[in-house]
PDB file of C-alpha atoms in Angstrom:
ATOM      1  CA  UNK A   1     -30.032  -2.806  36.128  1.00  0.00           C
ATOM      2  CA  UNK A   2     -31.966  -5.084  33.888  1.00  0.00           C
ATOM      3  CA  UNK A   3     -30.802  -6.764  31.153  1.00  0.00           C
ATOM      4  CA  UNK A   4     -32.588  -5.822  27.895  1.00  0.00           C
ATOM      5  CA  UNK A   5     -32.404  -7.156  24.193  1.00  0.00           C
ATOM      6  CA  UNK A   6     -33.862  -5.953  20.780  1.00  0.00           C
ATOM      7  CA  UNK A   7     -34.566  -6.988  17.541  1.00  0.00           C
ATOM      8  CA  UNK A   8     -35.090  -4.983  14.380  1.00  0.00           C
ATOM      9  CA  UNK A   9     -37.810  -6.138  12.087  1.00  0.00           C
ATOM     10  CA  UNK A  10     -38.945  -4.436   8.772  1.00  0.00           C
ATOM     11  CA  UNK A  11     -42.252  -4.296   7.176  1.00  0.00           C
ATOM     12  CA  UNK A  12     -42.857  -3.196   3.720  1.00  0.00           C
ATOM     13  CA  UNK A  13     -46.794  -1.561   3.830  1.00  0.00           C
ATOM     14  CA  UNK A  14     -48.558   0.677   1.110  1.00  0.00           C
ATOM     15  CA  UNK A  15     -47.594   3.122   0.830  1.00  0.00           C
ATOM     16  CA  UNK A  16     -44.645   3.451   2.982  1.00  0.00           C
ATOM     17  CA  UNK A  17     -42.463   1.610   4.965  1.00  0.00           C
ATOM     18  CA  UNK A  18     -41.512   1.206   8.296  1.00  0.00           C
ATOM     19  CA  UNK A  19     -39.343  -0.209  11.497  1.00  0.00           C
ATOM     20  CA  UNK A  20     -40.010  -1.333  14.035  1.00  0.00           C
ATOM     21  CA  UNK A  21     -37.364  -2.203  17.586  1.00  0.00           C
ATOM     22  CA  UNK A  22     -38.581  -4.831  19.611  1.00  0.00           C
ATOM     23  CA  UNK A  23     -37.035  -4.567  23.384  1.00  0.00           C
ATOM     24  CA  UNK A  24     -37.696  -6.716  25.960  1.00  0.00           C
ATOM     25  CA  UNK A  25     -36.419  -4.924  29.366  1.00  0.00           C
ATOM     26  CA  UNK A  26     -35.981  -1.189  30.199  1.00  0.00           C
ATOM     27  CA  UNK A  27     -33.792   0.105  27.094  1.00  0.00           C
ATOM     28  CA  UNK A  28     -31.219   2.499  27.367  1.00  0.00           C
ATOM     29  CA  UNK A  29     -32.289   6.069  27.890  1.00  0.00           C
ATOM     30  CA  UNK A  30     -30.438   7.605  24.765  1.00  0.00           C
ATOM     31  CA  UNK A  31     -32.365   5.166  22.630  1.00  0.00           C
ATOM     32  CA  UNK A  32     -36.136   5.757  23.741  1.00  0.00           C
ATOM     33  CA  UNK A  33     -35.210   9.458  23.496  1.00  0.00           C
ATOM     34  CA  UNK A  34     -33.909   8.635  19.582  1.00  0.00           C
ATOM     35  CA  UNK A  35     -37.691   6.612  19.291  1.00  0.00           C
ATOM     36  CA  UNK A  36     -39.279   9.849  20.377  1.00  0.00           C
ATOM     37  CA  UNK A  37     -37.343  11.938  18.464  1.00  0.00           C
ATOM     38  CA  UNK A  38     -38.051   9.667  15.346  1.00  0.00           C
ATOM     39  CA  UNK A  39     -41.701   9.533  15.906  1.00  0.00           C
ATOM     40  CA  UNK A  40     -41.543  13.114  16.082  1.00  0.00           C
ATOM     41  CA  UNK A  41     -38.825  15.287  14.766  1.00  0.00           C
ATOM     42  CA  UNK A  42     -39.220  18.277  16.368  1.00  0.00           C
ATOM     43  CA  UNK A  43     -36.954  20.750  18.337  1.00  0.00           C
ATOM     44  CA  UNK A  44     -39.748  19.942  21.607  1.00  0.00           C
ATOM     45  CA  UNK A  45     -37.805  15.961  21.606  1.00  0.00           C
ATOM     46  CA  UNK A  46     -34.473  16.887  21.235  1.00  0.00           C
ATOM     47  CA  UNK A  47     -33.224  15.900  24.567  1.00  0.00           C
ATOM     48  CA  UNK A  48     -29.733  15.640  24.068  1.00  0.00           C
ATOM     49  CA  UNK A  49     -26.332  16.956  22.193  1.00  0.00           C
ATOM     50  CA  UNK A  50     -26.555  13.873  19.497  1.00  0.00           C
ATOM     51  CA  UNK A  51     -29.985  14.465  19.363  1.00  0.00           C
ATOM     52  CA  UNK A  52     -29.567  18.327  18.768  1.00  0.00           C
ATOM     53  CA  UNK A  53     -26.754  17.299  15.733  1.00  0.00           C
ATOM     54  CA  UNK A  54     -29.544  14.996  14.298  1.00  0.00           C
ATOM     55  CA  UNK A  55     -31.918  17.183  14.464  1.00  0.00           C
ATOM     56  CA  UNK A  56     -29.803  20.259  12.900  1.00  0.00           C
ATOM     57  CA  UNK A  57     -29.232  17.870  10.025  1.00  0.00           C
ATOM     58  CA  UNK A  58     -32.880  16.585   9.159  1.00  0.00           C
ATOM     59  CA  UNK A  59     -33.629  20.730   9.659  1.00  0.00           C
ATOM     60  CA  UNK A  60     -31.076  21.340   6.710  1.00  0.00           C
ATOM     61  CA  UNK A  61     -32.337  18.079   4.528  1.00  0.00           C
ATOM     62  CA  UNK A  62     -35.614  19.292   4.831  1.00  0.00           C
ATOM     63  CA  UNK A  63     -35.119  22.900   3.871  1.00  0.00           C
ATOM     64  CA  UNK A  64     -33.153  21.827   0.790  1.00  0.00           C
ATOM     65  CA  UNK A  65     -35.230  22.212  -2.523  1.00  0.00           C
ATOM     66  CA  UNK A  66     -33.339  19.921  -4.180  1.00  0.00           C
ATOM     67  CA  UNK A  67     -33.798  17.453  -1.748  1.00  0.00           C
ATOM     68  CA  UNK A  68     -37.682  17.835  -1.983  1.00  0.00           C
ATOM     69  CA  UNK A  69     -37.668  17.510  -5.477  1.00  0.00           C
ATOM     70  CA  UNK A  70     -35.504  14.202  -5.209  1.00  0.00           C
ATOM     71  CA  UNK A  71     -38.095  12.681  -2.845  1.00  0.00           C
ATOM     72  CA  UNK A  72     -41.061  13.963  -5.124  1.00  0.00           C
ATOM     73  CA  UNK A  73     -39.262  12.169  -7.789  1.00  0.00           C
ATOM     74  CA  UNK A  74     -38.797   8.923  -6.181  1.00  0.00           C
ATOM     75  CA  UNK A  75     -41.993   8.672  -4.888  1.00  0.00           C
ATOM     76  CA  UNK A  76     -43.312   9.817  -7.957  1.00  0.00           C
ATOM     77  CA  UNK A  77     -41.631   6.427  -9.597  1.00  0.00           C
ATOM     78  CA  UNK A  78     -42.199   4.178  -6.947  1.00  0.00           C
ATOM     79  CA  UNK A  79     -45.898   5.121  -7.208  1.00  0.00           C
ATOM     80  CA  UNK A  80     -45.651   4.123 -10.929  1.00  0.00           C
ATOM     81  CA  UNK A  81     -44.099   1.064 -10.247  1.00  0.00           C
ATOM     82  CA  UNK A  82     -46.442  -0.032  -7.766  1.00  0.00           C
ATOM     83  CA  UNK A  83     -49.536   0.324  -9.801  1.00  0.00           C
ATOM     84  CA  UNK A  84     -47.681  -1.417 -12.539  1.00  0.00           C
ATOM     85  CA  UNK A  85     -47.114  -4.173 -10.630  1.00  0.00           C
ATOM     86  CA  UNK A  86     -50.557  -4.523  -9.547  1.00  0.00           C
ATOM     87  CA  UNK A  87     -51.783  -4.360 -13.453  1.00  0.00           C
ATOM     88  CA  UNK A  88     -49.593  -7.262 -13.980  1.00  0.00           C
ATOM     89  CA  UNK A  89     -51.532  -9.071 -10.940  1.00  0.00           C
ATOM     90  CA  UNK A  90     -54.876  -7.997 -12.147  1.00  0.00           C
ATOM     91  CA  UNK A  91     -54.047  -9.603 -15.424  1.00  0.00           C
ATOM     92  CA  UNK A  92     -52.751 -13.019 -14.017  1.00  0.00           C
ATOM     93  CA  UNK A  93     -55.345 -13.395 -11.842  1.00  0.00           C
ATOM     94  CA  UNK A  94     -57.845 -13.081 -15.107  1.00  0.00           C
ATOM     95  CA  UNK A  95     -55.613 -15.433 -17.344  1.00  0.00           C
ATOM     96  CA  UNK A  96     -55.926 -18.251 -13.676  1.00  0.00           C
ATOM     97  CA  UNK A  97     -59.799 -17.998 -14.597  1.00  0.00           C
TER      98      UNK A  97
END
């Protein structure tokens, strides 16, 4: 079997963010199944009994209202923030000329 390593790097974009695993070798079944599943969380890529817990748990967040209306709300503010912050670069940049 060949040996395989990883490493986790995270990159901030607009407007999300996102992961990414680096491997180098033939990973571990259990986790490319988890990177499909993750890519796409739907009942088609759960291959497995963890996966089938995970997936009966992002089901349930996802049908929560409250939970909807959490996310609304943080994006909502993180939205505002961003824009803020790019006022306040606008206006540096003009004070540099």
């Amino acid at each position: 079997m060949t040996a395989w390593r990883s490493r986790i790097c995270y990159m901030r974009t607009e407007p999300g963010q996102y992961f990414c695993i680096q491997t180098e070798g033939r990973p571990p079944e259990a986790l490319r199944q988890l990177a499909r599943y993750m890519e796409h969380s739907t009942a088609e890529n759960v291959k497995s009994e963890e996966l089938a817990r995970l997936h009966e748990m992002v089901m349930n967040i996802k049908s929560d209202r409250e939970v909807g209306l959490a996310y609304m709300k943080a994006y909502e503010a993180e939205k505002r923030i961003r824009k803020k912050e790019q006022r306040e670069r606008r206006k540096e940049k003009q004070k540099e000329r």
